PDB file of C-alpha atoms in Angstrom:
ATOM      1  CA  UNK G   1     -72.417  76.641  -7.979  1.00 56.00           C
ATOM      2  CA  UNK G   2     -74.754  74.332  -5.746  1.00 56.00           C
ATOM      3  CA  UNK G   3     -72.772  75.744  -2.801  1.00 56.00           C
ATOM      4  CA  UNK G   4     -73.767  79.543  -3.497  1.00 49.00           C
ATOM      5  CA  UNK G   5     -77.258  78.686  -3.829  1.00 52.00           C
ATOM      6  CA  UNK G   6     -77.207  76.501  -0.313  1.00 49.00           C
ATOM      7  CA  UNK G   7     -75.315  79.724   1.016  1.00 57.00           C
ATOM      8  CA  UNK G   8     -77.908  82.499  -0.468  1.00 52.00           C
ATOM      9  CA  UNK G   9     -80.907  80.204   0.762  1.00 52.00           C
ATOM     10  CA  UNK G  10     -79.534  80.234   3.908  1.00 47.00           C
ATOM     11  CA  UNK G  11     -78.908  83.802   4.459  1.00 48.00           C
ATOM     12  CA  UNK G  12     -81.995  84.362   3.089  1.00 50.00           C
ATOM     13  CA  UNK G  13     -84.585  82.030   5.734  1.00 52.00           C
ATOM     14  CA  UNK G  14     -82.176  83.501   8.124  1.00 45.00           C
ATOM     15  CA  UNK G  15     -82.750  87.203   7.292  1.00 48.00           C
ATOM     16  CA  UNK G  16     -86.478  86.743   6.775  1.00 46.00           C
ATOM     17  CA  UNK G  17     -86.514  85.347  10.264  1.00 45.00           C
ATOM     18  CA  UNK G  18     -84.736  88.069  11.525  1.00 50.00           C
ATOM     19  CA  UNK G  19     -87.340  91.149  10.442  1.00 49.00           C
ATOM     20  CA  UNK G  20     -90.081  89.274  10.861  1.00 55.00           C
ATOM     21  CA  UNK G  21     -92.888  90.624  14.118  1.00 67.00           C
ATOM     22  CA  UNK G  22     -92.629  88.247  16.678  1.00 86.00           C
ATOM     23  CA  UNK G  23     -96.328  87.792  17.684  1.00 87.00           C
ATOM     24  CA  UNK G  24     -97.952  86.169  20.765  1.00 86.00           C
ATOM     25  CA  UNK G  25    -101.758  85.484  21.285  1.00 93.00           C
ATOM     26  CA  UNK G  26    -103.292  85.763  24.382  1.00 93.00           C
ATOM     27  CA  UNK G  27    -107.063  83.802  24.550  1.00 96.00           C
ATOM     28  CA  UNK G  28    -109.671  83.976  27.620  1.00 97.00           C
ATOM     29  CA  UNK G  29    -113.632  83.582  27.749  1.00 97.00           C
ATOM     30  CA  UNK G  30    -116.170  84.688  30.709  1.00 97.00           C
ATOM     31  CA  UNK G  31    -119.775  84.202  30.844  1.00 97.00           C
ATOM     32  CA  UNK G  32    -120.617  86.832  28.051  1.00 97.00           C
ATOM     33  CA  UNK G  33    -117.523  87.476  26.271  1.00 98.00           C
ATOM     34  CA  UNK G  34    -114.352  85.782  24.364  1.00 98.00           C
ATOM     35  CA  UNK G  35    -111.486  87.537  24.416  1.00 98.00           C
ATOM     36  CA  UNK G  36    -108.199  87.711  21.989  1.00 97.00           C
ATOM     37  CA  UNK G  37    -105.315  90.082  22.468  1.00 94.00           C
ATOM     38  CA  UNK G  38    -102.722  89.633  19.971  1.00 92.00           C
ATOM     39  CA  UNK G  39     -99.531  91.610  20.939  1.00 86.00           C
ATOM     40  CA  UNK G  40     -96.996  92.110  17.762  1.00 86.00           C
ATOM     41  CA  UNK G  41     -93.501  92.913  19.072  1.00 81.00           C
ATOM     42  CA  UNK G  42     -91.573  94.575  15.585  1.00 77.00           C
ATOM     43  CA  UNK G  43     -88.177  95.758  15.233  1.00 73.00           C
ATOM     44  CA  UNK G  44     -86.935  98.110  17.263  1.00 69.00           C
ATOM     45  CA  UNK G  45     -88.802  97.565  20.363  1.00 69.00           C
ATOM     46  CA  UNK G  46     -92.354  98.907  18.463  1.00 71.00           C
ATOM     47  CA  UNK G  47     -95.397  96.784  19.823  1.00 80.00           C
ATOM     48  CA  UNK G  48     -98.416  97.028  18.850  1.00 85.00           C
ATOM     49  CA  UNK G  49    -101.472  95.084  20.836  1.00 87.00           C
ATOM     50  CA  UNK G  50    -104.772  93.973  18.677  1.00 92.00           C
ATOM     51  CA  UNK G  51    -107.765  93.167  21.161  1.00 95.00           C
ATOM     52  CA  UNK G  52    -111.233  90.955  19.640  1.00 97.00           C
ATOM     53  CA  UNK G  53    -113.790  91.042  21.571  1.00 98.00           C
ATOM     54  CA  UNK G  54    -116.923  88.753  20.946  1.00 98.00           C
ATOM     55  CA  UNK G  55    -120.772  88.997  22.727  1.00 98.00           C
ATOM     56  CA  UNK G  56    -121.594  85.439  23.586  1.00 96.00           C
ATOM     57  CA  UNK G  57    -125.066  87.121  24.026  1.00 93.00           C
ATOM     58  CA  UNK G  58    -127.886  86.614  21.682  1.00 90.00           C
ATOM     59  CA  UNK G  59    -129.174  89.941  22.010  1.00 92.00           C
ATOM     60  CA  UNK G  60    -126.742  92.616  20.579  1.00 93.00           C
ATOM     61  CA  UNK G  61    -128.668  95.222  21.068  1.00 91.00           C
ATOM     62  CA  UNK G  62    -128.719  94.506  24.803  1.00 91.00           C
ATOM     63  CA  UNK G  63    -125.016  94.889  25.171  1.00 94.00           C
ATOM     64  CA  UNK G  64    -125.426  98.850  25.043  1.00 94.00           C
ATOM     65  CA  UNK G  65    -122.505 100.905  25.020  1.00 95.00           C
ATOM     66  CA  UNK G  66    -119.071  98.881  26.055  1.00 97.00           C
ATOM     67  CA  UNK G  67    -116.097 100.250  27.593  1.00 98.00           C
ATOM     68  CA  UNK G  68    -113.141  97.979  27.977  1.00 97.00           C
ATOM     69  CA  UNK G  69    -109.442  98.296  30.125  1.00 96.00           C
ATOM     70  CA  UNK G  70    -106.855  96.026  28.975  1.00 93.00           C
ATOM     71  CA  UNK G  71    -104.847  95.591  31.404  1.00 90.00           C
ATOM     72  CA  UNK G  72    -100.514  93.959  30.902  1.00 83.00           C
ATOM     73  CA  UNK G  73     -97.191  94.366  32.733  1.00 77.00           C
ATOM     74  CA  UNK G  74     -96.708  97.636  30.914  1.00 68.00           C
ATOM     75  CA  UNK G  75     -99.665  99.180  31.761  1.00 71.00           C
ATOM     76  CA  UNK G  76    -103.113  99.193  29.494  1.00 83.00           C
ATOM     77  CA  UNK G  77    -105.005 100.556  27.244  1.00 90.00           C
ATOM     78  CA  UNK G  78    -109.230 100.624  26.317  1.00 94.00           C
ATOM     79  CA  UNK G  79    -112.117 102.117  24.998  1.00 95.00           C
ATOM     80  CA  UNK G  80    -115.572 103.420  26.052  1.00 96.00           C
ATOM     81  CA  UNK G  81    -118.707 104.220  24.212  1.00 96.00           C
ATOM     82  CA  UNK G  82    -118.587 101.342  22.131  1.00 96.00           C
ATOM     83  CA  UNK G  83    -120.465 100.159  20.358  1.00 95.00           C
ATOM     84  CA  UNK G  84    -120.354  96.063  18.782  1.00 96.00           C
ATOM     85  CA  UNK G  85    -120.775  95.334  15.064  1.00 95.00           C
ATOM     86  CA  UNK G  86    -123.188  93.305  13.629  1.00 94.00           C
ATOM     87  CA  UNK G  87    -121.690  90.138  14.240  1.00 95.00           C
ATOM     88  CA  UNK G  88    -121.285  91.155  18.001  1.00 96.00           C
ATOM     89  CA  UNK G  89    -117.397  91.641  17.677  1.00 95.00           C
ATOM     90  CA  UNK G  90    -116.058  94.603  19.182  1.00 95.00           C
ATOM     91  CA  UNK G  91    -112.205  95.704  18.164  1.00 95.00           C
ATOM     92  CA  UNK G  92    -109.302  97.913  19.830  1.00 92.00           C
ATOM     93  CA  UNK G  93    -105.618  98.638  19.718  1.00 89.00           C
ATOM     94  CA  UNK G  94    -102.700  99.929  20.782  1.00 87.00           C
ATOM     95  CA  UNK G  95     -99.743 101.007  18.186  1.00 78.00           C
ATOM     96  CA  UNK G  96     -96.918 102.115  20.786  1.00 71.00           C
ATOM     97  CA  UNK G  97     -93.470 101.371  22.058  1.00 57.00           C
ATOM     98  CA  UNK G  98     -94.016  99.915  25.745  1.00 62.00           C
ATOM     99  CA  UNK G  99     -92.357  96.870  26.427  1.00 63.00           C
ATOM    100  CA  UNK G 100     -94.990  94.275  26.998  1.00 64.00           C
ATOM    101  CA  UNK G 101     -93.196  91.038  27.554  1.00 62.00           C
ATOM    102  CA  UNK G 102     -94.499  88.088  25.727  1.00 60.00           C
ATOM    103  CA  UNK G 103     -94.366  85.611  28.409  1.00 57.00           C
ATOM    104  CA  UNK G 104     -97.151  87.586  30.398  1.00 68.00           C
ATOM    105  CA  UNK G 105    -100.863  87.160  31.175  1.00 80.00           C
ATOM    106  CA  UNK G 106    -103.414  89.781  30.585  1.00 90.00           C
ATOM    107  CA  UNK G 107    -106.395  91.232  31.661  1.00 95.00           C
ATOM    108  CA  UNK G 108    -109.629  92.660  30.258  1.00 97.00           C
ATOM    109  CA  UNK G 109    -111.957  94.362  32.203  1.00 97.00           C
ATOM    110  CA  UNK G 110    -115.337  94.985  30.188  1.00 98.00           C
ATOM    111  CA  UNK G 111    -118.565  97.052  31.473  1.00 98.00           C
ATOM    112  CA  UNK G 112    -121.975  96.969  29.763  1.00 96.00           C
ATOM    113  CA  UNK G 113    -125.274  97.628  30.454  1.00 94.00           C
ATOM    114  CA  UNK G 114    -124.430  97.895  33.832  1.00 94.00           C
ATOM    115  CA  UNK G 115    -122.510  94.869  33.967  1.00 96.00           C
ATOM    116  CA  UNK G 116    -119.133  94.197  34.446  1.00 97.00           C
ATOM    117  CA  UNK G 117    -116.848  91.384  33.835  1.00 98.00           C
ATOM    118  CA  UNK G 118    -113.290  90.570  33.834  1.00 98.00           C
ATOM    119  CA  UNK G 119    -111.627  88.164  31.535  1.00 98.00           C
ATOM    120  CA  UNK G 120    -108.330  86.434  32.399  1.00 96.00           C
ATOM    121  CA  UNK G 121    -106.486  85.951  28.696  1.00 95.00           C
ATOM    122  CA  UNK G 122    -103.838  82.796  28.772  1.00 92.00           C
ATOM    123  CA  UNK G 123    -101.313  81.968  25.593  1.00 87.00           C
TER     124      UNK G 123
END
């Protein structure tokens, strides 16, 4: 009896393991902004890419209207006419099926107020 429940346990971790996302997080900072792009590869290729932007300003209302270009080895995706929250975050995604590998770097090109910066995101 101790064997079936070693055996079910088993299959069990194992099968969990095997439908769970795979997720990899991709960090990065400039002079006014943080940057997080979480990329969530599911089953059957589906990926879908979470990006966090955060103000380091202390005047929100100076940041204006945002666009942003994220920019990954299978292409990018963004936003413009944004606008950020009252904590300063800003937030985007991308629910699709492009292959973004998760060994890759990123990009994030932001413009406000006339400004533009471009954030280099590492794991």
């Amino acid at each position: 009896m101790r064997n079936v429940t070693k055996i079910t346990t088993v299959l069990m971790i194992l099968l969990l393991t095997a439908c769970s996302p795979n997720t990899t997080v991709f960090t990065g900072e400039s002079d006014n902004w943080e940057a997080e792009l979480k990329i969530i590869h599911n089953d059957n290729n589906i990926v879908d890419q979470y990006v966090n932007l955060q103000f380091k300003g202390n005047d929100l209302d100076s940041a204006g209207n945002i666009s942003y270009e994220v920019d990954t080895n299978a292409g990018g995706f963004g936003g413009s006419g944004l606008e950020l929250n009252e904590k300063g975050h800003l937030k985007g995604s991308d629910l699709n099926n492009k292959n973004v590998l998760k060994t890759t770097s990123a990009i994030i090109f932001v413009e406000w107020n006339g400004e533009k910066e471009e954030i280099f995101l590492r794991k």
